[in-house]
Coordinates of C-alpha atoms and ligand atoms in Angstrom, one line a residue:
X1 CA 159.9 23.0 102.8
X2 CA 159.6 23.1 98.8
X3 CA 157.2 25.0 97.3
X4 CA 154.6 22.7 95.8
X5 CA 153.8 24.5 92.5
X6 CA 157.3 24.6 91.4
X7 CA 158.7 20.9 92.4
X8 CA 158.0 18.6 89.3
X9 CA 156.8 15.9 90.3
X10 CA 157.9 13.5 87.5
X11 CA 159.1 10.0 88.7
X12 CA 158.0 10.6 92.3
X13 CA 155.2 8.9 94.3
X14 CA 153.8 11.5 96.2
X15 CA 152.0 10.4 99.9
X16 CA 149.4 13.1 100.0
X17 CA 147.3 13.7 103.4
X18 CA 144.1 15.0 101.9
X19 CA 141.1 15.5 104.2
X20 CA 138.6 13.2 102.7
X21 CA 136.1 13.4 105.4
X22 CA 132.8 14.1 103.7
X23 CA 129.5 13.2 105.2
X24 CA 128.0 10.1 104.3
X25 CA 123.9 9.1 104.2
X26 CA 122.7 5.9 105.1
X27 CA 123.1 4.6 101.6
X28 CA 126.9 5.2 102.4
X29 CA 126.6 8.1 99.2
X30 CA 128.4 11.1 99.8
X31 CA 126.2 14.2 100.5
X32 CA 128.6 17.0 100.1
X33 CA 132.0 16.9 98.0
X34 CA 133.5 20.0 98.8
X35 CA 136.5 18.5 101.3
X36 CA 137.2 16.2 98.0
X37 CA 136.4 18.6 94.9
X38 CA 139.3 21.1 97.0
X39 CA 142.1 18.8 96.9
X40 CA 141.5 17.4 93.4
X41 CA 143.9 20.4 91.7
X42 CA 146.7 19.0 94.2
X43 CA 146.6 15.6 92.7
X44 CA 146.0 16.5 89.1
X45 CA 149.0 19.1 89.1
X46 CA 151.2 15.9 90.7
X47 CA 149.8 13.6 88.1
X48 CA 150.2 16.0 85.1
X49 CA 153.6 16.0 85.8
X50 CA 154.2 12.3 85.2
X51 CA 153.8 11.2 89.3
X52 CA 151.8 8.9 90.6
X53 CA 149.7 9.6 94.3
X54 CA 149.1 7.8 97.3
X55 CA 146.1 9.4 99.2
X56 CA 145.7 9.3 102.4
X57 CA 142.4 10.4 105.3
X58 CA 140.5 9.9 108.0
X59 CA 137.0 9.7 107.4
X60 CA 134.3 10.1 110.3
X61 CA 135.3 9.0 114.0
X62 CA 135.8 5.2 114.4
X63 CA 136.1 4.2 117.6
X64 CA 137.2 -0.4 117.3
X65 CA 138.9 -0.4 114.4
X66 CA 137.8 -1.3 110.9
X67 CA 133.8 -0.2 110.1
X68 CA 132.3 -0.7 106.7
X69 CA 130.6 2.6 107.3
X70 CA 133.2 4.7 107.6
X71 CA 135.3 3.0 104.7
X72 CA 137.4 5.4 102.3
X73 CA 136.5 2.5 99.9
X74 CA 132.7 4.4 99.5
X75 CA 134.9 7.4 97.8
X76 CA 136.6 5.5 95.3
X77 CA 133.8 5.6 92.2
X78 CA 133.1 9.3 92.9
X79 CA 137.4 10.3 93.2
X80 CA 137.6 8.5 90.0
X81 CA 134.6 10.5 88.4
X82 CA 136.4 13.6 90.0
X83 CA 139.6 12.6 88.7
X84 CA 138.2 12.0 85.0
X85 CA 135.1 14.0 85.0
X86 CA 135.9 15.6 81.5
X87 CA 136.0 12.6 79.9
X88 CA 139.6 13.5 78.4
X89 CA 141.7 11.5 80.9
X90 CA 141.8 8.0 82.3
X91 CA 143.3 8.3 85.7
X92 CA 143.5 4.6 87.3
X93 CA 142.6 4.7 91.3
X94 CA 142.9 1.8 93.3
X95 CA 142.6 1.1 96.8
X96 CA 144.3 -0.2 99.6
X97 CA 142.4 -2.0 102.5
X98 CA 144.6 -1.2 105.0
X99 CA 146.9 1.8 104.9
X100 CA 149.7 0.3 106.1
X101 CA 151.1 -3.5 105.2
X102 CA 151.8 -5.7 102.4
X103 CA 148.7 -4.8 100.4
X104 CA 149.8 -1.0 100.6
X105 CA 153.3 -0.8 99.8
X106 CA 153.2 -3.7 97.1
X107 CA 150.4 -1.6 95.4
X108 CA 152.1 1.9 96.1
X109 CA 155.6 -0.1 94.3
X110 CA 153.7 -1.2 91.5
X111 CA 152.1 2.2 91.1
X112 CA 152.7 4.1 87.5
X113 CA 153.1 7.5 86.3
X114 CA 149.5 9.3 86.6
X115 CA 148.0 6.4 88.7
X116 CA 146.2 6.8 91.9
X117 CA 146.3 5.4 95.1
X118 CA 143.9 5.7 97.8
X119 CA 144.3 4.0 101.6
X120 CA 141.9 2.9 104.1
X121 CA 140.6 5.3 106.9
X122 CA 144.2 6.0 108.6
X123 CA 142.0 6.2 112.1
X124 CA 141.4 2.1 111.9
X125 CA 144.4 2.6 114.2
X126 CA 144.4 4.7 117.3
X127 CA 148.4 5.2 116.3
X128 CA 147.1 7.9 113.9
X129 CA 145.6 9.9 116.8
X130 CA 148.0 8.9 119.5
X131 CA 150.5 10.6 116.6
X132 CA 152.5 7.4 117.2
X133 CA 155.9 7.8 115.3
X134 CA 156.6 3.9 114.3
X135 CA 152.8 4.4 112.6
X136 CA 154.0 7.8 110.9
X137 CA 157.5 5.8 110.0
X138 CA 155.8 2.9 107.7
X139 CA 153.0 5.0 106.5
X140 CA 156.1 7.5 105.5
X141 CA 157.6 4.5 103.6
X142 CA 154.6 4.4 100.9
X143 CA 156.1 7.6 99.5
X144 CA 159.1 9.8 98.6
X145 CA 157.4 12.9 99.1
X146 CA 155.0 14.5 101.6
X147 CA 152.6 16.6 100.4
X148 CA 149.7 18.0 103.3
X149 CA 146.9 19.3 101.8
X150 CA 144.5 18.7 104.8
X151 CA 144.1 21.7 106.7
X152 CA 140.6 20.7 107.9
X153 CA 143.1 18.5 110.5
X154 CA 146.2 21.1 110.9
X155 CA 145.3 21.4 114.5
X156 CA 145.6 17.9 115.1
X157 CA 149.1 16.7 116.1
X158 CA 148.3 13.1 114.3
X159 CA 150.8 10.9 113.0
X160 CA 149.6 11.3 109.1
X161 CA 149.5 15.5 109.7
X162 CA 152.2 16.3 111.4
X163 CA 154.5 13.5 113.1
X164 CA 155.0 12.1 109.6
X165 CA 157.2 15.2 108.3
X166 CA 160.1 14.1 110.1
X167 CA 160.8 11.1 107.7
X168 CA 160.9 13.5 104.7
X169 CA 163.8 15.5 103.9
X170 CA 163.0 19.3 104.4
X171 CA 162.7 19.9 100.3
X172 CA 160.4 16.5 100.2
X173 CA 157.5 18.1 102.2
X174 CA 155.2 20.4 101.4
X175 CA 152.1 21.9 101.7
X176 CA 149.5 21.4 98.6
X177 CA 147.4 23.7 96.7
X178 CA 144.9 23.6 99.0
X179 CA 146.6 23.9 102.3
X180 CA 148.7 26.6 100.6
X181 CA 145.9 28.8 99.7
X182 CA 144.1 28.4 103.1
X183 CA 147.4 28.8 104.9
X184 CA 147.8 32.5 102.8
X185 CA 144.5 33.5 103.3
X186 CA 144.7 32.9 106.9
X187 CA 148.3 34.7 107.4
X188 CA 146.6 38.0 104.9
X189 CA 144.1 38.2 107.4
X190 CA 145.7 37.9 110.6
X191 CA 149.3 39.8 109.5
X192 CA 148.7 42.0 106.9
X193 CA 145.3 43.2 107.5
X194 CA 144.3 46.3 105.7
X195 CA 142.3 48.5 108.1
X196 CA 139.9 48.8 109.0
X197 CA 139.7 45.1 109.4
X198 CA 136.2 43.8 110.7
X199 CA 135.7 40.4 112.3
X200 CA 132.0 39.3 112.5
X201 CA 131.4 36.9 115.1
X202 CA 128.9 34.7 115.7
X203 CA 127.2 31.1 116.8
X204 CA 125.9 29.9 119.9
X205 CA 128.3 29.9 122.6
X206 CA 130.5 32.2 123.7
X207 CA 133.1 30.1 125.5
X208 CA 133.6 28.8 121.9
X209 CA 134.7 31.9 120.9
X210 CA 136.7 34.0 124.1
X211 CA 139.8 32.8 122.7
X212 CA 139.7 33.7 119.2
X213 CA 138.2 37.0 120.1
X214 CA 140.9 37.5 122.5
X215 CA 143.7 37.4 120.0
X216 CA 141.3 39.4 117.4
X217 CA 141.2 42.5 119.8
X218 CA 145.0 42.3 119.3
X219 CA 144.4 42.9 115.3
X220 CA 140.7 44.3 114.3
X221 CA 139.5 47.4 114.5
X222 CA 135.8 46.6 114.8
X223 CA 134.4 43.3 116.1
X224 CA 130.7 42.4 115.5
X225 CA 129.3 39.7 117.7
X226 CA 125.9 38.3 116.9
X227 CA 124.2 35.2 117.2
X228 CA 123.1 33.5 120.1
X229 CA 126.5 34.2 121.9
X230 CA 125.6 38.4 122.2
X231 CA 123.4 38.0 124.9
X232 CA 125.3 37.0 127.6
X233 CA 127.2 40.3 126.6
X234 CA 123.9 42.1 126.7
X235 CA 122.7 40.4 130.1
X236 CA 126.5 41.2 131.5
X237 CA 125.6 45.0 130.3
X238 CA 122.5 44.8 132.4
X239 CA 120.1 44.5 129.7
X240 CA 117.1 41.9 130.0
X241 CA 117.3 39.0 127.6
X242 CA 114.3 37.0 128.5
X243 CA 114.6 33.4 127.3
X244 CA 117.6 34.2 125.1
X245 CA 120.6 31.8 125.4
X246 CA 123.2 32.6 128.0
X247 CA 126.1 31.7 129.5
X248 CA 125.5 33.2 133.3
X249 CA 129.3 31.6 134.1
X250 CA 130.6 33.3 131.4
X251 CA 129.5 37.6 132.1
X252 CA 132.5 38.0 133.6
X253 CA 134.1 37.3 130.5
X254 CA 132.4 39.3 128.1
X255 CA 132.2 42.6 130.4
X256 CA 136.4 42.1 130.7
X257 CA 136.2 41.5 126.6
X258 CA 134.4 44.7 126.3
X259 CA 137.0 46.8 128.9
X260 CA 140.1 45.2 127.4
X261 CA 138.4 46.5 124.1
X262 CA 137.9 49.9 125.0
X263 CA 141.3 50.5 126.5
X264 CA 142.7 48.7 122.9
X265 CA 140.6 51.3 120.9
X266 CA 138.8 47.8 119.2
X267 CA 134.8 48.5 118.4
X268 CA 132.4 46.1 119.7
X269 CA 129.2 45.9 118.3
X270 CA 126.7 44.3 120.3
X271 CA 123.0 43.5 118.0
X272 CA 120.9 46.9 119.4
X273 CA 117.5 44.8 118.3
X274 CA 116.8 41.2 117.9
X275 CA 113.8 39.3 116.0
X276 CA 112.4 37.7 119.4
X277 CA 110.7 34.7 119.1
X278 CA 107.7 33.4 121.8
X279 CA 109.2 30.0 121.0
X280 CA 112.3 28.2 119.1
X281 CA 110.1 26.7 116.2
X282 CA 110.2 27.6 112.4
X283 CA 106.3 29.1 113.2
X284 CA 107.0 30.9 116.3
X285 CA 105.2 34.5 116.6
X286 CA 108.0 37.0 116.3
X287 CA 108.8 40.6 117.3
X288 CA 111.9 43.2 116.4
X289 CA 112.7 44.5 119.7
X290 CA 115.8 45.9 121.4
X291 CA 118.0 43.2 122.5
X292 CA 118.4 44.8 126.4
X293 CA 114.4 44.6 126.7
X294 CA 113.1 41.2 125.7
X295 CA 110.2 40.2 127.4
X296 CA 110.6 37.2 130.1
X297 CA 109.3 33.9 127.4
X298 CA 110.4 35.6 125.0
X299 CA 114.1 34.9 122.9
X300 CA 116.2 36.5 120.6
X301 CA 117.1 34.2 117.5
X302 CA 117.9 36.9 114.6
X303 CA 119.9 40.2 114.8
X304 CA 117.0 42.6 114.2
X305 CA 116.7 45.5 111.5
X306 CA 118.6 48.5 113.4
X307 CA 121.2 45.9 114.1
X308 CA 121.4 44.7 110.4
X309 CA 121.8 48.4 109.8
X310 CA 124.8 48.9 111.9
X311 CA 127.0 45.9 111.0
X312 CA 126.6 46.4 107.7
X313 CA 128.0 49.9 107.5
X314 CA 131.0 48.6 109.5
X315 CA 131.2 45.6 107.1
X316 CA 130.5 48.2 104.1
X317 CA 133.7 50.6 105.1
X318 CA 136.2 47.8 105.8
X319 CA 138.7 46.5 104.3
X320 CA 139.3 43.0 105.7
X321 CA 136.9 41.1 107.1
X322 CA 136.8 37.7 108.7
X323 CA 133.2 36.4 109.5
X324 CA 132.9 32.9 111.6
X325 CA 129.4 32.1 113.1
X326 CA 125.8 32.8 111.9
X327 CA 124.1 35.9 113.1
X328 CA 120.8 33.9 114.3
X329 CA 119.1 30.9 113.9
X330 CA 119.1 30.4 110.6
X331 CA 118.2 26.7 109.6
X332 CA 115.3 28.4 110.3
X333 CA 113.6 30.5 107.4
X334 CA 112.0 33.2 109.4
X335 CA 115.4 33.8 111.6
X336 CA 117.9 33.4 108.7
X337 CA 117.7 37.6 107.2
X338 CA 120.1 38.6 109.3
X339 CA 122.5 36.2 108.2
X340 CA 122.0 36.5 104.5
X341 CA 121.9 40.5 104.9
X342 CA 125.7 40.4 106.6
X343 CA 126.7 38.4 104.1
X344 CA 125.5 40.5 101.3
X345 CA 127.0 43.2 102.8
X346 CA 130.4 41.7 103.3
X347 CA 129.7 40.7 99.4
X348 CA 129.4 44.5 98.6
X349 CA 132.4 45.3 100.7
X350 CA 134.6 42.1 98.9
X351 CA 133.0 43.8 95.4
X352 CA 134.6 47.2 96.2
X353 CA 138.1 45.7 97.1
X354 CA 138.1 43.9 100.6
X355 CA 139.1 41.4 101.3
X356 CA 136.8 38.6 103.1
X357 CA 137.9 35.2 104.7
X358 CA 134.8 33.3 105.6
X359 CA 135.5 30.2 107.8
X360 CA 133.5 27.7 110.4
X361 CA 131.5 25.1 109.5
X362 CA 127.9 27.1 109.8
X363 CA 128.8 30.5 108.1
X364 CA 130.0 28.3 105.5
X365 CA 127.0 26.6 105.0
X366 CA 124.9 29.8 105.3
X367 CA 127.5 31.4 101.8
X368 CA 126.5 28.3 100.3
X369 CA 122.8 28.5 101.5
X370 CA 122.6 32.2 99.9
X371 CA 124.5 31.6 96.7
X372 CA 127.6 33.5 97.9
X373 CA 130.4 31.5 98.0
X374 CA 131.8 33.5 94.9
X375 CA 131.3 36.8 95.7
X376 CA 133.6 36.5 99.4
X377 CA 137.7 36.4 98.4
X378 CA 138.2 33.1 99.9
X379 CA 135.8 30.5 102.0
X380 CA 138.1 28.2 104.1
X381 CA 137.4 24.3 104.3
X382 CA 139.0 24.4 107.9
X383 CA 136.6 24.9 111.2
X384 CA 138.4 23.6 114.0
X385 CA 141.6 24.6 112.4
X386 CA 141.0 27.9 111.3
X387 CA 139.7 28.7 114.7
X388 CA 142.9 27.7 116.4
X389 CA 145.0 29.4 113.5
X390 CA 142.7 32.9 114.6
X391 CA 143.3 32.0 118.3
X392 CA 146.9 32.6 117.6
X393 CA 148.0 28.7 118.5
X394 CA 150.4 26.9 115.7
X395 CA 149.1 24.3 114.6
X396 CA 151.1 21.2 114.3
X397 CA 150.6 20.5 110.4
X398 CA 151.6 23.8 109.4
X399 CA 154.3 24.0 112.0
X400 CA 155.6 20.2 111.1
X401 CA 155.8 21.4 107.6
X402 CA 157.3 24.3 107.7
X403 CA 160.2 23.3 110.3
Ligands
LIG1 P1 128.4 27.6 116.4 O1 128.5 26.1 116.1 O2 128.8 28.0 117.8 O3 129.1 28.5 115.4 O4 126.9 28.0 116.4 C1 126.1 27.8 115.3 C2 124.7 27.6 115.7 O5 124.3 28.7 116.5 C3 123.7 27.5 114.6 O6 123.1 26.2 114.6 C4 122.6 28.5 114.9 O7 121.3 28.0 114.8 C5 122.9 28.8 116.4 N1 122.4 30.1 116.8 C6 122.7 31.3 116.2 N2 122.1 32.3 116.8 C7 121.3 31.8 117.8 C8 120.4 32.3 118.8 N3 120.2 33.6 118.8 N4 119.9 31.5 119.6 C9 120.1 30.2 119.6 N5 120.9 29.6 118.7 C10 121.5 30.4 117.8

């Protein structure tokens, strides 16, 4: 593979997978950018140097084919605000209503230096999700390099992420900026953690998260598990967890977690109190209890204040730290402290030199929530795919890359 920041990119038309898969309202206007605003220094740096881009993305899930709803042609206006925001430039972007065919490749031939060339949603064909090759081959013929810079779908063996590489000499592919910085993050966390390296994991369920817990007692020193997914730890322990959530089929699991643990010298740390809650409503009465004695109609939907305490001294002494998963229930105002206290904390800890990775949709959206996003070293655009990449599977659009 080339490296992206040194190949000059002058004279080339560069086919870029971008993830472009923003939520849309029912006006069709985009409600969050991030997933575009990421990838835009990827196609500036290919366009400053005097080559043109063809972008392509899936957007949403379609299931027959073409949908005006889930259209790239909705993120044209607001990629070419992007694109010339400043007011300095005057990028051209046009679109292709089909992403393979005539319409494509005479528009990608006629393309110039510093224009821009965005495709139509690449899943209007089940090829790109079957990661059918003679799909991969023509979409491969609208380019002369690859550039991925989609790691939101690196797990996903697709013809446009990873299938696609194989038409592209090794020193034509590449990863972009984007993919780049997510891909180093990822690898400083999971290879050359500094200890004590903290994971903080969270969410509802834990069979969401055995696997990547698994592979972390392989590399941290102290996992925290919170959210809705402790208590079936704490029912498996014996404690009583009233109405809390729980997955009875999977105690078996979290009380071998906890031995492989201990005999892998790994800390778990288990929430010691909970806010309980005599419903799940925004104006439920509420209680800080320990989380092995809630009262039957009763649940735990917040790490309590004792817990709080705990984690963040472990947060506050490491020096890596990976957090994926809220800590309670908070979309909801009176359950959301604990998770804006953990990630002040791991904001101290990233202040005094650690090094946080912050990563899954909802912890994400609670950095953002709390103002945060700054003060972590690097929040990842990649759910699914960062979960896999902690699980310890490759994941095809790295691995098809990188080959
Ligand atoms: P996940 O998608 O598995 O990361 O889970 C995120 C969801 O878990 C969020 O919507 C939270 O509201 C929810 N959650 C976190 N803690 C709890 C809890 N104690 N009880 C119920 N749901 C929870």
């Amino acid at each position: 593979m080339s490296k992206f920041s040194d190949f000059n990119f002058a004279g080339h038309k560069a086919l870029v997978r971008v993830d472009f898969n923003v939520p849309l309202d029912e006006h069709l206007e985009i409600t969050d950018d991030t997933r575009m605003t990421a990838t835009i220094p990827t196609i500036k740096k290919i366009l400053a140097d005097g080559g043109s881009a063809i972008l392509m993305s899936h957007l949403g899930r379609p299931k027959d084919g073409p949908t005006n709803k889930y259209s790239l042609e909705h993120l044209v206006n607001h990629l070419h605000e992007l694109l010339n925001g400043d007011g300095t430039n005057n990028v051209k972007v046009f679109f292709a209503n089909d992403c393979i065919g005539e319409q494509a490749s005479m528009t990608s031939n006629m393309l110039k230096p510093g224009e821009v060339l965005l495709l139509e949603n690449l899943r209007f064909y089940k090829e790109e999700e079957k990661g059918d090759k003679d799909f991969a081959e023509k979409l491969s013929k609208l380019g002369d390099v690859y550039v991925n810079d989609a790691f939101g779908t690196a797990h996903r063996a697709h013809a446009s992420t990873a299938v696609i590489a194989q038409f592209f000499a090794t020193d034509k592919r590449m990863f972009g900026l984007l993919m780049n910085s997510e891909v180093s993050s990822a690898e400083k966390v999971l290879h050359q953690s500094e200890k004590p390296f903290t994971a903080i994991i969270g969410g509802a369920k834990v069979s969401d998260k055995i696997l990547i817990i698994e592979n972390l007692l392989e590399r941290a020193t102290d996992i925290i598990i919170g959210g809705g997914m402790a208590y079936t730890f704490l029912k498996a322990r014996g404690g009583k967890i009233g109405n809390s959530l729980c997955e009875d089929d999977r105690m078996q699991t979290a009380l071998d977690i906890l031995e492989k643990a201990k005999l892998k010298n790994v800390s778990i740390h288990l929430p010691e109190t909970s806010i309980i809650a005599d419903k799940f409503a925004a104006d439920a009465n509420t209680k800080d209890c320990p989380s092995d004695q809630i009262p039957d109609g009763w649940m735990g939907l917040d790490i309590g204040g004792k817990a709080i305490g705990i984690f963040s001294e472990v947060i506050r002494n490491s020096k890596t730290i990976l957090w994926n998963g809220p800590m309670g229930v908070f979309e909801m105002e009176k359950f959301q402290n604990g998770t804006k206290l953990i990630a002040l904390a791991i904001a101290d800890a990233t202040e005094k030199g650690a090094f946080s990775l912050v990563g899954g949709g909802d912890s994400v959206a609670a950095v953002n929530q709390f103002n945060l996003a700054d003060k972590v070293s690097y929040v990842s655009t990649g759910g699914g795919a960062l979960l896999e990449y902690f699980e310890g599977k490759v994941l095809p659009g790295i691995a098809a890359i990188k080959d």
